[in-house]
Structures are given as structure tokens and as C-alpha cells.
């Protein structure tokens, strides 16, 4: 099969799932005639029609609420946030209604909320956010943030089939910058499983989404310096794959966490706690993190570059850590 | 239109209203005995709304109650023990103690979506229920309630607008009980009737006396029928009164005494009893039998709840995710092939009939011979634009069709109405149309009080 982009992987997942199961419907702003702001739903309307590709007013709360209501009748709606930043507009609907339904009154909500997230494209403070941790902190949700076309396709298909509300973050920097061959057939990737992208013995670098690629570049550079890093791509942030993290740490004894999310309250802190609880004796150095600054995402390229982690920052932190 | 209720149905309405009231009276006693773990929110005086609206639905229809719509739960077939056990946080309750009050639902059998405390969120959710029901060919109607207070939320607007845009079979009952906690409705919204807001969504609306259960039923039935026929959504404002504080802790001293007296004289159950007697639908013996049945049933249900255990502590850790515990399957009542390719194939594109607002502005200008400039809010109508006035009609007269888009809504002065704006108010009476075809359904009309 020819290699495809991540946006194409997402589009294929939508097509295949809607084709497979008429209970799958799409809902969101500009997702039909226009095909979505990033064209993730291009062609869906022509194939599946207005009843299944529901174009809404600018109403994030209504989009998520209606999708939840559809889920109660056994449909599997996929709701698009035009930019994931706008998920803040429906925060209450997601965290108080959708997330709590199953725990409180046994009502599963089989829905997906997906949308473009992340920085590096000069989108400015309202089109570059990584709001995943608000939702990682919310019991009842699942949170996915893939880094490759193949994972994006396979995880989105799994998310649509999952009986729980799944938030699916798509890093827009990766939409068209990488290509990959995707396995043929009904390609599913399990939710909640991290993947070891590169094996190494000297330290473990944990990351996800666009930073997974940064971590891989840094690892290649480190290898030229004689430092062999093991790189873990989390893929799913909630539920978190503790086992893969602890197994790697027990091998390398050093941990560097890289994320594009802001520093305070980012998932690095949670991983650090997991490692202290589960493998404290195995640590040979301080748990280190390379993250974005604790600021909004700034607009100017010079500022955004300062804000974001990059290969150089990761390599520098890894060098320091490897001195222990 | 003759009143379509049979004698049995008439008696049903009484049974459910009285069951609602007696159940809550018992819960007040349980609260005072410290047997209710959390808060207790009374629906005293609002039983006619919960019962009359829900009774107009079919078994297959969906509801999402608010915390005070216990009567609607009873009509839907929820046993009183569920209400008792929920409030007492018992393991036997529908949420097994994970939530209290009427915060529970039933997707499979009774089609009830659980409320949450954040008001307004159920409006988009029930819009989605209505849309999914239509998609699956189920011919259902989805109904929820919102208070005068909750009608100011953003979710109200987003949900109702989406419902209107989708023409969803969705009925919104705006339960105007005059008070949002301690704030009177006149200090929350600048419109005379909450139903006036329907104009902004281009949907039909009704205003009805919430303490007249038969009128509530008839109006809701009409709205439900409209929605089922594909002419939804619909909004019904019911005027009623919350006869106790926000919850048990609140003595409601902010409510003028005369206001309570005004509404106490309009108690929905007392009015309905009189109506049943005057229309010879029942006699003293029938009433006594129903009352005794309610006592009997509630004795059993309360005993069950009181004797039920608290949930085991380890339950707190369970149920965050659905891990195969529920089978999710849609109930299709149309052929799946209709919504699958190639039958679903569609030529994408938009039809824009009039090229947008400018043509409409031109049309208004020609029609009214007025400058095509909109008057600022508060001065609407002064530029010759047509603004419909709502017609209030107890018993369910629909409001006129909404005016053409682009017309500013009328913003009346905020009136000081300490007694609410129930249908007995002067402004309402003036708007009454004596030839209304529903007029004779109003029990108070029969008594010649108008």
C-alpha cells in the first residue's frame, strides 16, 4: 500500500467505520460540504448523506450534548471540534455529563470527540493548545494522542468501537508532514497500550504526539554520541500504560519525559509519581522533563520556538541525565 | 376538541399527583429524622407540571427530568422505592448510592436520561436523543424540562437552536416556578413571558397554567403530536410556583407572604379534586380508595428503603468505564440500507435561496416603507417592523408564528410582579380569547370563575 498522511489515516478510519456500521455518524461544524477545516471528513457527506454527516451551528456544547444523546440510543457519534481549543466551550458537558454517566447511573456513552491540537504551526494562543490534561484528570474519559498515520487510523477505529467516551487529539503539525504505510484490512490499534519506538539501555525517553518524533530525532543524535535511548510513545494518555513505562525504566534506570503540553500539571508529573511508587529503587538519576513553558502558546515564530520543546532541548537534557 | 381523557386517565392524573405529594411529604419526615443523607428539593405545588407533561408521552418516548420532576418519574413507571432509596443513599437505589435525589436514569426500559446539577445541559442531550430516534425510525419524542433560572444558560441557547435547526422531535417544558433559588424571574430575564424566547428560535410555543393538570396535559399532548408529525421542536412555558424553598434548608423568607397565599389558593391537587367532583368523574369513595392505595403502596416502598443497606465501600472504585458490562446496540426501525451507501449517497452543496440578509432587509424596507435600519433593542417596532405579540392562553393556544428574521424582539419594561404571572393575572386575562377551542377543558372555567 502507498504511504499515507495522518489526515488521510483519520479520513480512512471515518470512512471504514461509517461503512461498516450505520450506527456511526459524524457531527460537527463545517464537516460536510466543506469537508472540515482540515479536510478530515472530506467526501463523507457525498457517500453517507445528511442524516449521517450532521453539520451544526457553532455550538460546541450542543455538539457534544447531542452526540451524547445519540449514544444513549446506541449510535456511535464522532464529534469534531474544529480546533481542539474550542473543547473548553463544552467543558461542562464533557466532564460533568458525559464522563460521569456510566459511573453514576450505568449509562455508557459510546462517543468520540476528535479535533486538531498542538502548536508549531503559528496558530497563536487559541489554535495551538494541548488541553489533554484537563481530560486526563477526568475519570470516565479515555484520552488518545497518536503520533503516526497508522496509529491514528487504528486508534480512531478502536475509539469508535469503544463503549466509553474517547477524546482523540490529532496533532495538526503531523497532519501532512509525515507519511507511512498503513497495514491493509481492518487495522485496529488497542487503546491503553504504549509502544516502544526505539530500544536502548542508557535512558528512557517517554513522549507522545509530535514530541514523539522530536524524541526519536534526539535519540538518533544521542546515539551518535554513544548514548542509547529507549523511546516510548504513549499513544494513550488515559488509561496510561504503567507497565510499559515501569518495564523500560527498570531496564534503563533513567527517565526523561518530553511533552508539548505546559509544564505544571503535565503528564510528566503523573509519570514521575508512577515511577516513584513503582520503581523508586531502580532510579539512577533525577526524573527529568522537557516541556513547553508555563505560558499560553505565543504567536511569533521566535516566541513559539522558545515556548516549544525541540530536539536540541531534549538532547541537552538527556546528556545531563546520562551523567548520573 | 373534546377532552380526550377517559375516566381512568383522569383518575390516573390524580393518583400520580397525589402519589408525588405524599411521597415527598414522607421524605420531609425522613429528612427531619436524618435518614436522608443529602439535600431534599421539594416540588410542592408543581405536581401538575411533572404529571401533566409526562402523561402526554407514549411509553417509547424519552424524558430527562429536573430534580423536582419526581411526578414525571412516577408516570414513567419508576417505583417510589427508587426515589426513597436514592435520597437515602442506599445500595438498592438505581445508582447504588453513587448519586442522590432524582439523579438517575434508565436507558433500556423507561427511557429516562439522568439529570445533572448543571442546568441546561439536558437540552442538547435530549436534542441528540430526538435526532437519534428519528434516524433509527423510532418515531419517538424527547422531552425535558428547564426552569426559569436554567433558561438563562448558554446550553439552553445552543441546545434549542440546534434542535430548531435540525427540526428535532423535541419538546422543551419551561417550568416557570417564579424563583431561581432566591431570585425572582423578573430579576433574571427582561422578557414578559419565557415562551417569548421561542420566537428567536423559529419554533412554536405555548403558555399554559401549570397548576391546571388537564390543561398541561392537553397542551403537551398537542406539542408532542406536532413533534411526532415532524413539526418540532416545541416549547411550552408552564406558569407555576415553587411552594417551598430551594431545598429543605431554605425557609424561603425572601418570598412575599401574599405570593404564597396567592398560589396556595391555586394548589394543583385541590383544584383538580374539585374539577373531578364537579364533573362527576369521581366521588368521595373513589378518592378514599385512591388515597388508601397510595398510603398502602408508600408504606411498602418506604419500608423497603429504610431496611436497605448502605453500599459497600469498595463500590466506590467500580464502574468508571463500561468494560463489556453493557451491550450497546441501536434499535433499528427502518432498513439500515436506507442510510448506507449507495442509498445514502448525496450531492453535496448548499442552496442559498435569497443570497443572504441584504435581500431580506430590502424586502422589509419595501414592505414597511421604512428605512432599512434596525432600531436598537428596546425600541423595536418603532421602525415599522412587525413584531408579534404573544397571546397567552390557558389551555394551550399556540403563539403566533415568529416574525420575519432580522426583526428586533420587543423588550418590554421589567415589570414588578410579586405574584408571578400566572394566567389569573390581568395581563393574561386580557389576552384570553373567549372563543378558544380549549377553554372548556379548564376546570376553573367550569366553575364560572372567569
GROMACS .gro file of N, CA and C in nm, chain A residues 1 4-17 146-161 168 180-189:
model
  126
    1UNK      N    1   0.084  -0.122   0.000
    1UNK     CA    2   0.000   0.000   0.000
    1UNK      C    3   0.086   0.125   0.000
    4UNK      N    4   0.053   0.690   0.345
    4UNK     CA    5  -0.049   0.795   0.356
    4UNK      C    6  -0.013   0.891   0.470
    5UNK      N    7  -0.077   1.009   0.463
    5UNK     CA    8  -0.057   1.109   0.569
    5UNK      C    9  -0.146   1.073   0.689
    6UNK      N   10  -0.125   1.144   0.800
    6UNK     CA   11  -0.208   1.120   0.918
    6UNK      C   12  -0.352   1.163   0.891
    7UNK      N   13  -0.371   1.275   0.823
    7UNK     CA   14  -0.508   1.321   0.797
    7UNK      C   15  -0.581   1.218   0.711
    8UNK      N   16  -0.506   1.156   0.620
    8UNK     CA   17  -0.567   1.053   0.536
    8UNK      C   18  -0.601   0.929   0.619
    9UNK      N   19  -0.515   0.898   0.714
    9UNK     CA   20  -0.543   0.786   0.803
    9UNK      C   21  -0.671   0.808   0.883
   10UNK      N   22  -0.688   0.931   0.928
   10UNK     CA   23  -0.808   0.965   1.005
   10UNK      C   24  -0.932   0.957   0.916
   11UNK      N   25  -0.915   1.011   0.795
   11UNK     CA   26  -1.026   1.008   0.699
   11UNK      C   27  -1.065   0.863   0.665
   12UNK      N   28  -0.965   0.782   0.646
   12UNK     CA   29  -0.993   0.640   0.615
   12UNK      C   30  -1.065   0.571   0.731
   13UNK      N   31  -1.022   0.604   0.853
   13UNK     CA   32  -1.086   0.543   0.970
   13UNK      C   33  -1.234   0.580   0.973
   14UNK      N   34  -1.264   0.708   0.948
   14UNK     CA   35  -1.404   0.753   0.946
   14UNK      C   36  -1.483   0.680   0.838
   15UNK      N   37  -1.426   0.674   0.719
   15UNK     CA   38  -1.494   0.607   0.607
   15UNK      C   39  -1.521   0.461   0.638
   16UNK      N   40  -1.418   0.394   0.684
   16UNK     CA   41  -1.432   0.249   0.705
   16UNK      C   42  -1.534   0.220   0.816
   17UNK      N   43  -1.527   0.299   0.924
   17UNK     CA   44  -1.620   0.271   1.035
   17UNK      C   45  -1.763   0.306   0.998
  146UNK      N   46  -0.226   1.020   1.917
  146UNK     CA   47  -0.134   0.939   1.837
  146UNK      C   48  -0.025   1.024   1.769
  147UNK      N   49   0.076   0.954   1.718
  147UNK     CA   50   0.186   1.026   1.654
  147UNK      C   51   0.213   0.981   1.511
  148UNK      N   52   0.147   0.876   1.465
  148UNK     CA   53   0.174   0.828   1.328
  148UNK      C   54   0.043   0.805   1.253
  149UNK      N   55   0.046   0.807   1.121
  149UNK     CA   56  -0.075   0.780   1.042
  149UNK      C   57  -0.137   0.644   1.075
  150UNK      N   58  -0.051   0.546   1.094
  150UNK     CA   59  -0.100   0.412   1.121
  150UNK      C   60  -0.171   0.404   1.256
  151UNK      N   61  -0.108   0.464   1.357
  151UNK     CA   62  -0.172   0.467   1.489
  151UNK      C   63  -0.299   0.550   1.488
  152UNK      N   64  -0.294   0.662   1.417
  152UNK     CA   65  -0.413   0.749   1.413
  152UNK      C   66  -0.531   0.673   1.356
  153UNK      N   67  -0.506   0.602   1.248
  153UNK     CA   68  -0.615   0.526   1.187
  153UNK      C   69  -0.662   0.414   1.279
  154UNK      N   70  -0.569   0.335   1.326
  154UNK     CA   71  -0.606   0.219   1.407
  154UNK      C   72  -0.666   0.255   1.540
  155UNK      N   73  -0.618   0.364   1.600
  155UNK     CA   74  -0.673   0.405   1.730
  155UNK      C   75  -0.808   0.472   1.714
  156UNK      N   76  -0.827   0.547   1.605
  156UNK     CA   77  -0.958   0.610   1.585
  156UNK      C   78  -1.064   0.502   1.562
  157UNK      N   79  -1.029   0.401   1.488
  157UNK     CA   80  -1.125   0.291   1.466
  157UNK      C   81  -1.157   0.222   1.599
  158UNK      N   82  -1.055   0.201   1.680
  158UNK     CA   83  -1.080   0.140   1.812
  158UNK      C   84  -1.165   0.232   1.899
  159UNK      N   85  -1.137   0.363   1.891
  159UNK     CA   86  -1.212   0.459   1.973
  159UNK      C   87  -1.360   0.457   1.936
  160UNK      N   88  -1.388   0.450   1.807
  160UNK     CA   89  -1.528   0.449   1.762
  160UNK      C   90  -1.599   0.324   1.813
  161UNK      N   91  -1.527   0.214   1.822
  161UNK     CA   92  -1.590   0.089   1.869
  161UNK      C   93  -1.592   0.077   2.021
  168UNK      N   94  -1.001   1.224   2.123
  168UNK     CA   95  -0.900   1.185   2.026
  168UNK      C   96  -0.830   1.310   1.976
  180UNK      N   97   0.324   0.730   0.599
  180UNK     CA   98   0.355   0.596   0.648
  180UNK      C   99   0.265   0.496   0.578
  181UNK      N  100   0.318   0.379   0.560
  181UNK     CA  101   0.232   0.271   0.509
  181UNK      C  102   0.146   0.219   0.623
  182UNK      N  103   0.019   0.209   0.595
  182UNK     CA  104  -0.075   0.161   0.696
  182UNK      C  105  -0.113   0.017   0.662
  183UNK      N  106  -0.113  -0.072   0.762
  183UNK     CA  107  -0.150  -0.210   0.732
  183UNK      C  108  -0.284  -0.220   0.662
  184UNK      N  109  -0.294  -0.315   0.571
  184UNK     CA  110  -0.421  -0.332   0.497
  184UNK      C  111  -0.525  -0.399   0.586
  185UNK      N  112  -0.647  -0.391   0.542
  185UNK     CA  113  -0.755  -0.459   0.613
  185UNK      C  114  -0.805  -0.378   0.731
  186UNK      N  115  -0.873  -0.447   0.822
  186UNK     CA  116  -0.936  -0.381   0.936
  186UNK      C  117  -0.830  -0.355   1.044
  187UNK      N  118  -0.757  -0.247   1.026
  187UNK     CA  119  -0.641  -0.217   1.111
  187UNK      C  120  -0.685  -0.150   1.242
  188UNK      N  121  -0.669  -0.222   1.351
  188UNK     CA  122  -0.706  -0.168   1.482
  188UNK      C  123  -0.583  -0.161   1.572
  189UNK      N  124  -0.571  -0.054   1.647
  189UNK     CA  125  -0.464  -0.042   1.747
  189UNK      C  126  -0.530  -0.036   1.884
   0.00000   0.00000   0.00000
